[in-house]
Coordinates of C-alpha atoms in Angstrom, one line a residue:
M1 CA 0.0 0.0 0.0
S2 CA 1.4 3.5 -0.6
A3 CA 1.2 7.2 0.5
D4 CA 0.0 8.8 3.8
A5 CA -3.7 8.6 4.6
H6 CA -6.4 10.6 6.4
R7 CA -9.6 9.0 7.5
H8 CA -12.4 10.9 6.2
P9 CA -16.2 10.3 5.5
T10 CA -16.9 9.3 1.9
P11 CA -19.6 10.5 -0.5
A12 CA -21.7 7.8 -2.2
A13 CA -19.7 5.7 -4.6
P14 CA -20.5 5.9 -8.2
A15 CA -22.9 3.2 -9.3
A16 CA -21.3 -0.1 -10.7
P17 CA -22.6 -1.4 -14.0
S18 CA -25.5 -3.7 -13.2
P19 CA -25.3 -7.5 -13.5
G20 CA -25.9 -8.8 -16.8
A21 CA -25.1 -5.6 -18.8
P22 CA -22.0 -6.2 -20.8
A23 CA -20.1 -3.3 -22.2
Q24 CA -17.3 -2.9 -24.8
P25 CA -13.9 -2.6 -23.1
G26 CA -13.0 0.6 -25.1
A27 CA -12.8 2.8 -22.0
S28 CA -13.1 2.3 -18.2
P29 CA -16.8 2.0 -16.9
A30 CA -16.7 5.5 -15.3
G31 CA -14.2 7.2 -17.6
P32 CA -10.6 7.6 -16.8
V33 CA -9.5 8.1 -13.0
P34 CA -6.2 9.3 -11.9
H35 CA -3.6 7.8 -9.8
A36 CA -4.7 6.9 -6.2
G37 CA -3.0 5.2 -3.5
T38 CA -4.2 2.7 -0.9
P39 CA -4.3 3.7 2.7
R40 CA -7.7 3.5 4.3
A41 CA -10.0 6.3 5.1
S42 CA -12.2 5.9 8.2
A43 CA -15.3 7.8 9.6
S44 CA -13.4 9.0 12.6
G45 CA -11.5 11.7 10.8
A46 CA -8.1 10.9 12.6
P47 CA -5.1 10.4 10.6
A48 CA -4.4 6.8 9.6
P49 CA -1.0 5.3 10.2
A50 CA 1.7 6.0 7.4
S51 CA 2.2 2.9 5.1
S52 CA 5.6 1.6 4.8
A53 CA 5.6 1.8 0.9
H54 CA 7.9 4.6 0.8
Q55 CA 10.1 3.7 3.8
A56 CA 13.2 1.9 4.1
A57 CA 12.7 -1.7 5.0
P58 CA 13.5 -2.5 8.8
G59 CA 16.3 -4.9 9.7
R60 CA 14.4 -7.7 10.8
N61 CA 10.8 -9.0 10.1
P62 CA 8.4 -9.2 13.0
A63 CA 6.7 -12.5 13.6
G64 CA 3.8 -12.7 11.1
A65 CA 1.6 -15.2 9.4
D66 CA 2.6 -18.6 8.3
P67 CA 4.1 -18.2 4.8
Q68 CA 1.9 -19.0 2.0
A69 CA 2.0 -22.8 1.3
A70 CA 1.1 -24.6 -2.0
V71 CA -2.5 -25.7 -1.9
P72 CA -4.5 -28.1 -4.4
S73 CA -4.1 -27.3 -8.0
S74 CA -7.6 -26.5 -8.3
Y75 CA -7.0 -23.4 -6.3
G76 CA -4.0 -22.3 -8.4
T77 CA -2.5 -20.2 -5.5
G78 CA 0.9 -18.9 -5.7
V79 CA 3.7 -21.0 -4.6
P80 CA 7.5 -19.7 -4.1
A81 CA 9.7 -19.8 -7.2
A82 CA 12.9 -22.1 -7.0
P83 CA 15.8 -20.1 -5.6
G84 CA 18.4 -18.9 -8.2
P85 CA 22.1 -19.7 -7.9
H86 CA 23.9 -18.2 -4.9
P87 CA 27.6 -17.4 -4.2
A88 CA 29.5 -20.2 -2.8
A89 CA 31.0 -20.3 0.7
P90 CA 34.2 -18.3 1.2
A91 CA 37.3 -20.3 1.6
A92 CA 38.9 -20.7 5.0
Q93 CA 42.0 -18.7 5.5
P94 CA 44.7 -20.7 7.5
A95 CA 46.4 -19.1 10.3
S96 CA 50.0 -18.1 9.6
A97 CA 53.1 -20.1 10.7
G98 CA 53.7 -20.2 14.1
D99 CA 50.4 -18.7 15.6
T100 CA 49.4 -20.4 18.6
A101 CA 46.6 -20.2 21.2
P102 CA 47.3 -19.1 24.7
N103 CA 47.8 -22.7 25.8
G104 CA 50.4 -23.3 23.2
A105 CA 48.0 -25.3 20.9
P106 CA 47.7 -24.2 17.3
A107 CA 45.4 -21.2 16.7
A108 CA 42.0 -22.2 15.5
P109 CA 40.7 -20.6 12.2
V110 CA 39.3 -17.2 12.7
Q111 CA 35.8 -16.3 11.9
G112 CA 34.6 -12.8 10.9
P113 CA 32.5 -10.4 13.1
P114 CA 28.8 -11.2 13.6
V115 CA 26.3 -9.3 11.2
Q116 CA 23.9 -7.0 12.8
G117 CA 25.3 -7.7 16.2
R118 CA 24.7 -11.4 16.2
P119 CA 27.1 -13.5 18.2
P120 CA 29.8 -15.6 16.5
A121 CA 28.9 -19.1 15.5
S122 CA 31.6 -20.5 18.0
G123 CA 34.0 -19.2 20.4
T124 CA 36.9 -18.6 17.8
G125 CA 35.4 -15.4 16.3
V126 CA 37.4 -12.2 16.3
R127 CA 36.7 -9.2 18.7
L128 CA 34.7 -6.5 17.1
D129 CA 37.1 -3.9 18.7
R130 CA 40.4 -5.4 16.9
R131 CA 41.5 -5.9 13.5
A132 CA 42.4 -9.2 12.1
S133 CA 46.2 -8.4 12.4
D134 CA 45.7 -7.8 16.1
E135 CA 44.5 -11.2 16.6
G136 CA 47.7 -12.7 15.1
V137 CA 46.2 -13.5 11.6
A138 CA 48.1 -12.7 8.6
G139 CA 46.4 -10.4 6.1
G140 CA 46.4 -7.0 7.7
D141 CA 43.6 -4.7 7.8
D142 CA 40.4 -6.7 7.1
Y143 CA 38.2 -8.9 9.2
T144 CA 37.9 -12.3 7.6
L145 CA 34.8 -14.5 7.4
Q146 CA 36.0 -18.2 7.6
A147 CA 34.0 -21.3 6.6
P148 CA 32.3 -23.0 9.4
D149 CA 34.2 -25.7 11.2
P150 CA 33.2 -29.1 9.5
R151 CA 33.1 -30.7 12.9
V152 CA 30.1 -28.6 13.8
A153 CA 28.3 -28.8 10.4
P154 CA 24.4 -28.4 10.2
E155 CA 22.4 -31.4 10.7
P156 CA 21.5 -33.3 7.5
H157 CA 18.0 -32.0 7.2
A158 CA 18.6 -28.5 8.7
A159 CA 18.0 -25.5 6.3
V160 CA 21.1 -24.3 4.8
C161 CA 21.9 -20.6 4.3
V162 CA 21.5 -19.3 0.6
A163 CA 24.3 -17.0 0.9
C164 CA 27.4 -19.0 2.5
R165 CA 25.6 -22.3 1.6
A166 CA 27.2 -23.7 4.8
G167 CA 25.7 -22.1 7.8
R168 CA 22.5 -23.6 9.6
V169 CA 19.4 -21.2 9.3
D170 CA 17.9 -20.7 12.9
D171 CA 14.2 -20.3 13.9
D172 CA 14.3 -16.6 13.2
G173 CA 15.4 -17.1 9.5
Y174 CA 18.9 -16.0 9.9
C175 CA 22.1 -17.9 9.1
E176 CA 24.0 -18.8 12.3
N177 CA 27.3 -18.6 10.4
C178 CA 27.1 -15.4 8.4
G179 CA 24.0 -13.8 9.8
H180 CA 22.4 -13.6 6.3
A181 CA 18.5 -13.1 6.6
Q182 CA 16.9 -15.9 4.5
P183 CA 14.2 -15.1 1.9
R184 CA 10.7 -15.9 3.0
E185 CA 8.4 -18.1 0.8
R186 CA 6.1 -15.1 0.0
D187 CA 8.9 -12.8 -0.9
H188 CA 8.6 -13.8 -4.5
M189 CA 5.9 -16.2 -5.8
E190 CA 4.9 -17.5 -9.2
Q191 CA 2.1 -19.6 -10.5
E192 CA 0.9 -21.0 -13.8
C193 CA -2.4 -22.7 -14.0
G194 CA -3.4 -23.6 -17.7
P195 CA -3.3 -20.5 -19.6
V196 CA -3.3 -18.1 -16.6
A197 CA -0.3 -17.0 -14.8
A198 CA 0.7 -14.8 -11.8
V199 CA 3.6 -13.2 -10.2
S200 CA 4.1 -11.6 -6.9
D201 CA 7.3 -9.9 -5.5
R202 CA 8.0 -8.1 -2.2
G203 CA 9.5 -5.2 -3.9
L204 CA 12.4 -3.2 -2.8
R205 CA 11.2 -1.2 0.0
H206 CA 8.8 -3.5 2.2
H207 CA 10.0 -5.8 4.6
R208 CA 7.4 -8.4 3.7
N209 CA 5.1 -9.3 0.9
E210 CA 1.5 -8.1 1.9
D211 CA 0.1 -9.0 -1.5
A212 CA -1.6 -12.4 -2.6
F213 CA -3.1 -14.0 -5.5
A214 CA -4.9 -17.0 -6.7
V215 CA -5.5 -18.4 -10.2
G216 CA -7.4 -21.2 -11.5
T217 CA -9.4 -22.8 -14.4
T218 CA -12.5 -24.9 -14.6
T219 CA -15.4 -25.5 -17.0
L220 CA -19.1 -24.3 -17.4
P221 CA -21.9 -26.7 -17.3
D222 CA -21.8 -26.8 -21.1
G223 CA -18.0 -27.7 -21.0
A224 CA -16.9 -24.3 -22.2
P225 CA -13.5 -23.3 -20.4
V226 CA -13.5 -20.5 -18.0
S227 CA -10.3 -18.9 -16.3
V228 CA -10.2 -17.1 -13.0
A229 CA -7.7 -14.7 -11.3
V230 CA -7.9 -12.8 -8.0
V231 CA -5.3 -10.3 -6.6
C232 CA -5.4 -9.0 -3.2
D233 CA -3.3 -6.1 -1.6
G234 CA -3.1 -6.0 2.2
V235 CA -3.8 -2.6 3.8
S236 CA -0.3 -1.7 5.6
S237 CA -1.9 0.6 8.2
A238 CA -4.1 -2.3 9.4
T239 CA -3.2 -5.4 11.6
R240 CA -2.0 -8.6 9.9
P241 CA -2.4 -7.3 6.2
D242 CA -0.5 -10.2 4.8
E243 CA -2.9 -12.7 6.3
A244 CA -5.9 -10.7 5.2
S245 CA -5.0 -10.7 1.5
L246 CA -4.1 -14.5 1.6
A247 CA -7.3 -15.3 3.2
A248 CA -9.3 -13.2 0.7
S249 CA -7.6 -14.5 -2.3
R250 CA -8.2 -18.1 -1.4
A251 CA -11.7 -17.7 -0.5
A252 CA -12.7 -15.7 -3.5
N253 CA -11.0 -18.2 -5.8
A254 CA -12.6 -21.1 -4.1
S255 CA -16.0 -19.4 -4.4
L256 CA -15.7 -18.9 -8.1
L257 CA -14.3 -22.2 -8.8
D258 CA -17.4 -23.9 -7.1
A259 CA -20.1 -21.6 -8.3
L260 CA -19.1 -21.4 -12.3
P261 CA -19.4 -25.2 -12.9
R262 CA -22.9 -25.1 -11.3
G263 CA -24.1 -22.6 -13.7
T264 CA -24.1 -19.6 -11.8
H265 CA -23.8 -16.5 -14.1
P266 CA -20.1 -15.3 -13.9
Q267 CA -21.1 -11.7 -12.8
Q268 CA -23.2 -13.2 -10.0
A269 CA -20.4 -15.6 -9.1
M270 CA -18.0 -12.7 -8.9
H271 CA -20.2 -10.7 -6.4
E272 CA -20.5 -14.0 -4.3
A273 CA -16.9 -14.3 -4.4
I274 CA -16.2 -10.9 -3.0
L275 CA -18.8 -11.6 -0.2
A276 CA -17.0 -14.7 0.6
A277 CA -13.5 -13.0 0.7
S278 CA -15.1 -10.2 3.0
E279 CA -16.3 -12.9 5.5
A280 CA -12.8 -14.5 5.5
V281 CA -11.2 -11.4 6.4
D282 CA -13.7 -10.6 8.9
A283 CA -13.0 -14.0 10.6
L284 CA -9.4 -12.9 11.1
A285 CA -10.6 -10.1 13.5
G286 CA -12.7 -12.5 15.3
E287 CA -9.7 -14.7 15.9
Q288 CA -8.1 -12.1 18.1
L289 CA -8.4 -13.0 21.8
S290 CA -10.0 -10.3 24.1
E291 CA -6.7 -10.4 26.1
A292 CA -4.8 -9.5 23.0
R293 CA -7.1 -6.5 22.3
D294 CA -6.8 -5.4 25.9
H295 CA -3.2 -5.3 25.6
A296 CA -2.9 -3.7 22.2
P297 CA -6.3 -1.7 21.8
Q298 CA -4.8 0.5 19.1
Q299 CA -4.6 -2.4 16.7
N300 CA -7.2 -2.2 14.0
A301 CA -8.9 -5.1 12.0
P302 CA -7.0 -6.9 9.3
A303 CA -7.7 -5.4 5.9
C304 CA -7.1 -5.8 2.1
T305 CA -8.3 -4.8 -1.3
I306 CA -9.6 -7.3 -3.9
V307 CA -9.8 -7.4 -7.6
G308 CA -10.7 -10.4 -9.9
A309 CA -11.5 -11.4 -13.4
V310 CA -13.4 -14.3 -14.8
V311 CA -12.8 -15.0 -18.6
T312 CA -15.0 -17.3 -20.7
A313 CA -15.0 -17.9 -24.4
G314 CA -17.0 -14.7 -25.0
L315 CA -17.5 -12.9 -21.8
L316 CA -15.1 -10.9 -19.5
V317 CA -16.3 -10.2 -16.0
V318 CA -14.3 -8.2 -13.4
G319 CA -15.1 -7.4 -9.7
W320 CA -13.2 -5.3 -7.1
V321 CA -13.2 -3.4 -3.7
G322 CA -10.5 -0.8 -3.5
D323 CA -7.9 0.5 -5.7
S324 CA -6.3 -2.7 -7.3
R325 CA -7.1 -2.7 -11.0
V326 CA -7.9 -4.6 -14.2
Y327 CA -6.6 -3.4 -17.7
W328 CA -7.6 -4.7 -21.1
I329 CA -4.9 -5.0 -23.7
P330 CA -5.8 -6.0 -27.3
V331 CA -3.5 -8.8 -28.7
D332 CA -2.8 -6.7 -32.0
R333 CA -3.1 -3.2 -30.4
S334 CA -5.4 -2.5 -33.2
A335 CA -7.9 -1.0 -30.6
P336 CA -7.1 1.3 -27.6
A337 CA -6.2 -0.4 -24.3
A338 CA -8.6 0.4 -21.4
R339 CA -8.9 0.4 -17.7
L340 CA -12.0 -1.7 -16.5
T341 CA -12.3 -0.7 -12.8
E342 CA -12.5 2.6 -11.0
D343 CA -10.5 3.1 -7.7
D344 CA -12.3 3.2 -4.5
S345 CA -10.4 6.4 -3.4
W346 CA -11.1 9.8 -1.9
A347 CA -10.0 11.6 -5.0
A348 CA -11.9 9.4 -7.4
Q349 CA -14.9 9.8 -5.6
M350 CA -14.7 13.6 -5.4
V351 CA -14.2 13.8 -9.1
A352 CA -17.0 11.5 -9.9
A353 CA -19.4 13.2 -7.6
G354 CA -18.5 16.7 -9.3
L355 CA -17.4 18.1 -6.0
M356 CA -13.9 18.9 -7.0
G357 CA -11.9 19.3 -10.4
E358 CA -9.4 16.4 -11.0
A359 CA -6.3 18.8 -10.4
E360 CA -7.7 20.0 -7.2
A361 CA -8.8 16.5 -5.9
Y362 CA -5.3 15.0 -6.5
A363 CA -3.5 17.9 -4.7
D364 CA -5.4 17.3 -1.6
H365 CA -3.7 15.6 1.1
R366 CA -6.6 13.1 1.4
A367 CA -6.3 12.0 -2.2
H368 CA -4.7 8.6 -1.9
A369 CA -6.9 7.2 1.0
I370 CA -8.9 4.3 -0.2
T371 CA -12.7 4.4 0.6
G372 CA -13.4 0.8 0.1
W373 CA -11.6 -2.4 1.4
L374 CA -12.5 -5.7 3.0
G375 CA -12.4 -6.0 6.7
A376 CA -14.2 -5.8 9.9
D377 CA -14.0 -2.3 10.3
A378 CA -15.0 -1.4 6.6
Y379 CA -17.9 0.7 5.6
E380 CA -21.0 -1.1 4.2
L381 CA -19.5 -3.4 1.8
E382 CA -20.3 -2.6 -1.9
P383 CA -18.8 -5.0 -4.3
H384 CA -18.3 -3.6 -7.8
T385 CA -18.9 -5.8 -10.7
A386 CA -18.9 -5.2 -14.5
A387 CA -19.3 -7.4 -17.6
F388 CA -17.7 -6.9 -21.0
K389 CA -17.9 -8.6 -24.6
P390 CA -14.6 -7.9 -26.2
D391 CA -14.7 -8.1 -30.0
R392 CA -11.0 -9.2 -30.4
P393 CA -8.5 -11.4 -28.7
G394 CA -6.6 -9.6 -25.9
V395 CA -5.0 -10.0 -22.5
V396 CA -6.5 -9.2 -19.0
V397 CA -4.1 -7.6 -16.5
V398 CA -5.1 -7.9 -13.0
C399 CA -2.8 -6.1 -10.6
T400 CA -2.2 -4.1 -7.4
D401 CA -1.0 -0.7 -7.3
G402 CA 2.5 -1.8 -6.9
L403 CA 2.4 -2.3 -10.7
W404 CA 0.1 0.5 -12.0
N405 CA 2.1 3.1 -10.0
Y406 CA 4.5 2.5 -12.8
A407 CA 2.1 2.1 -15.7
E408 CA -0.9 4.1 -14.7
S409 CA -2.7 5.0 -18.1
P410 CA -4.0 2.1 -20.3
D411 CA -1.4 3.2 -22.8
D412 CA 1.4 2.9 -20.5
M413 CA 0.2 -0.4 -19.4
A414 CA -0.1 -1.6 -23.1
E415 CA 3.5 -0.5 -23.8
A416 CA 4.7 -2.3 -20.6
V417 CA 2.9 -5.6 -21.6
P418 CA 5.0 -7.8 -24.0
A419 CA 3.6 -8.4 -27.4
D420 CA 3.5 -12.2 -27.0
A421 CA 1.8 -11.9 -23.6
A422 CA -1.3 -14.0 -24.5
A423 CA 0.9 -16.8 -25.7
R424 CA 3.4 -16.5 -22.7
P425 CA 1.5 -15.1 -19.9
L426 CA 4.1 -16.3 -17.1
H427 CA 6.9 -14.8 -19.0
A428 CA 4.9 -11.5 -19.5
A429 CA 3.9 -11.4 -15.8
R430 CA 7.7 -11.5 -14.9
V431 CA 8.3 -8.7 -17.2
L432 CA 5.9 -6.5 -15.7
V433 CA 6.9 -7.2 -12.2
G434 CA 10.6 -6.3 -13.6
H435 CA 9.2 -3.0 -14.8
A436 CA 7.9 -2.0 -11.5
L437 CA 11.1 -3.0 -9.7
D438 CA 13.1 -1.1 -12.2
G439 CA 11.0 1.9 -11.7
G440 CA 11.7 1.9 -7.9
G441 CA 9.8 -0.9 -6.3
H442 CA 8.3 1.0 -3.7
D443 CA 5.4 -1.4 -2.9
N444 CA 4.7 -5.0 -3.2
V445 CA 4.1 -5.8 -6.7
T446 CA 1.4 -8.6 -8.0
V447 CA 0.0 -9.2 -11.5
A448 CA -2.0 -11.9 -13.1
L449 CA -2.5 -12.2 -16.6
V450 CA -5.5 -14.0 -18.4
P451 CA -5.8 -14.4 -22.1
F452 CA -9.0 -13.7 -23.8
P453 CA -10.9 -15.6 -25.0
A454 CA -10.4 -18.4 -22.4
V455 CA -8.2 -21.2 -23.7
P456 CA -9.2 -24.9 -23.3
Q457 CA -7.7 -26.6 -20.3
G458 CA -4.4 -28.0 -21.0
A459 CA -3.1 -25.2 -23.4
G460 CA -0.7 -23.8 -21.1
S461 CA 2.0 -21.1 -22.0
A462 CA 5.2 -22.1 -23.8

């Protein structure tokens, strides 16, 4: 989530397209809406806590939710990508000839200083107030980091550090040898399910990934294929935003994959899925013990935004609450790209209601406060849904503001989407995440790509 927020009462939201009323995706449902961020606005009028999107990440991550794990393939929920190559462990530097310990025994290999104040892995580490040369080690001015003693190697099944490839990883996720923080499972996730693909990344500024996604495929009662993508963005100023986004994405995806094969109209199924996601996030607030609330009364309820898309052979349905978005990109670029959602934000509602001009609204300090979200402390929930019947093949881009902050207009998004995105959606999703990281990566970045029309099951990307 991004930017500072002030809680403020909101005017009535613009009416969403009614169920069963498809439209051509030549423009967004309510006209172009300028950029908006994602902190919440509330009725109390008090300022909301600032998001961490533009702040440097803290040194260590506080205890949070269990990392997102793989779930049955029907859910299509994101799983961690395989780690890439990492540097080999540094070679041990022998002590110089004649070096001895105080008791006359040969000196043990010297290990480098602990990282971030962590204690050395053994009693042979150098002191932080002396150079290596002061400890009797040849080499002079630098502290040296030695390979761990093979006699105290990690257990066969213990996690091994991805940096030094030798130290054991402790329960806090740090290497006991070099002190390197290990990547968490949700730091980077990729998933491909049939023709649908999604990628999520922590970004460069956040200390954890508060986004989540779920993708899947199924069939309608007549056997026609249908693809589903759901993306959720945790509200950073709320409690447990990472848990909220994960619970919402899973609940919405499960609801869609259950309702569509039973013949529920895709737009009605999307409406019901958002309600199911809301209930899942509300349940997180109910799990908090009264004792915990007494000790931390300032904590608010878990919250997140949601956006989803359902693609059939001839129909595209989108649904959302918050400021995550859906874009339509024609494959051959023969028609204009379009944004298919309208942000639930203070500035967008001021403009839509005619109360302020666009320039004035977005210059206001309340501009980037969201006015719709899932959570126990949200206003009356108003899921938005819209249906479209595109007249040509295209790609549906479902994303959080961590991406559209760097490609806000439909034309900018079309330019960032690779030309072969419909044929290679996973590759294209990786390219889009890279585009956001290259732009600064101030927020978590999540994007799902769904080719239109829906592709029969088994026809995945190359």
